[in-house]
Amino acid sequence: MDLFIKDLNVQVENLPLPILSIPYLHIPARSQVAILGPSGCGKTTLLNTISGLINIQARQLLWGNTDLTQLSAAKRDIWRFTHIGIVLQEFYLTSGLSALENVLLPYSFTHWRISNNIKQRAKMLLEQMGFTRFHSPAERLSRGEMQRIAIARALLLKPNIILADEPTASLDLQNAKIIAQLLPQLSQQEQCTLIVTTHDLNLAEHFPRQIYLANGQIEREEALC
């Protein structure tokens, strides 16, 4: 589904200017977009807004024909769980659970039983990222391996949209390069929209569209042929 933004203003109480002000932005379905800019420019705020975690006025942001502001909090959570996979800089894996169990954990919150098909998809996603130690405890994994687990978890339910907030920021150079290649490849394979925020120019160069933010506004865009 396409993302449409028009006259978006995200205001914080006691601040004179909006922390995010975007007159117009269109991101077509299955696009791959990198959002760049210095710390505090509004990158994470934008991700939180388009995932429905920040309240805005009606009709400022649409996913297809869906205006998240018109959904109740419970229905908005269901919509997000159904349509969006989120990859964060911090992986939020659960110690004591295996790599595979961590991939399956969000699914287990809403299902009494995990089917073999879901288990096989989780293993397939991990294998595609070169990870086969399904039963290794999360706390014994490297940070690069942890990020692979987090990506597989985000992709498990075949979301329409993947949002990744600084996915390589806490990785060493080698693992950052691996993740920079994997994310666009998996997005194309899964036919889902991929939007990342990043300071990492190596990651950004893998994206055909780059949006630069400054002071909560779009400063410029670049499209790589």
Coordinates of N, CA, C and O in Angstrom, one line a residue, residues 6-8 16 27 49 71 82 106 114 123 140 149 166 184 190 196 212 214 217 219 221-222:
K6 N 0.3 14.6 3.9 CA 0.0 15.9 3.4 C -0.2 16.9 4.6 O -1.0 16.5 5.5
D7 N 0.5 18.0 4.6 CA 0.4 19.0 5.7 C 0.6 18.4 7.1 O -0.2 18.7 8.0
L8 N 1.6 17.5 7.2 CA 1.8 16.9 8.5 C 2.6 17.8 9.4 O 3.6 18.3 9.1
P16 N 7.8 25.9 20.5 CA 7.1 26.9 19.6 C 7.0 26.4 18.2 O 6.0 26.7 17.5
I27 N 5.2 7.8 -0.8 CA 6.1 6.6 -0.9 C 5.3 5.5 -1.4 O 4.4 4.9 -0.8
T49 N 5.5 8.2 13.7 CA 4.3 8.8 13.2 C 3.7 7.9 12.1 O 2.4 7.6 12.2
L71 N -8.9 5.0 13.7 CA -9.0 3.7 14.4 C -8.9 3.9 15.9 O -8.1 4.8 16.3
T82 N -0.5 -6.4 12.0 CA -0.8 -7.1 10.8 C 0.0 -6.6 9.6 O 0.5 -7.4 8.8
P106 N 6.7 -12.8 19.2 CA 5.5 -12.0 19.0 C 4.3 -12.7 18.5 O 3.1 -12.4 18.9
I114 N 1.7 -22.6 17.7 CA 2.5 -22.1 16.6 C 2.5 -23.3 15.6 O 3.0 -24.4 15.9
K123 N 12.5 -20.5 10.2 CA 13.8 -21.1 9.9 C 14.3 -20.7 8.5 O 15.5 -20.4 8.3
R140 N 24.0 -15.6 23.9 CA 25.3 -16.1 23.4 C 25.5 -15.7 22.0 O 26.6 -16.1 21.4
I149 N 18.3 -12.0 13.9 CA 17.1 -12.5 14.5 C 16.0 -11.5 14.5 O 14.8 -11.8 14.3
E166 N 17.7 3.0 12.5 CA 19.2 2.9 12.7 C 19.6 1.4 12.8 O 20.2 1.0 13.8
P184 N 17.6 -4.6 1.9 CA 17.0 -4.4 0.6 C 16.7 -5.7 -0.2 O 15.7 -5.8 -0.8
E190 N 10.4 -10.2 -0.4 CA 9.1 -10.3 0.3 C 8.1 -9.3 -0.3 O 6.9 -9.3 0.1
V196 N 14.0 3.0 6.1 CA 15.0 2.9 7.2 C 15.4 4.4 7.5 O 15.5 5.2 6.7
Y212 N 16.5 13.4 2.9 CA 17.3 14.1 3.9 C 16.5 15.0 4.7 O 15.8 15.9 4.1
A214 N 16.1 17.8 7.9 CA 16.9 18.8 8.7 C 15.8 19.6 9.5 O 14.9 20.1 8.9
Q217 N 12.1 18.9 8.7 CA 11.6 19.2 7.4 C 12.5 18.4 6.4 O 13.6 18.1 6.6
E219 N 14.8 18.4 3.6 CA 15.7 19.3 3.0 C 15.9 19.0 1.5 O 16.0 20.0 0.7
E221 N 15.8 15.5 -1.6 CA 15.7 14.1 -2.0 C 16.7 13.7 -3.1 O 17.0 14.6 -3.9
E222 N 17.1 12.5 -3.1 CA 18.0 12.0 -4.1 C 17.4 10.6 -4.6 O 17.0 9.8 -3.8

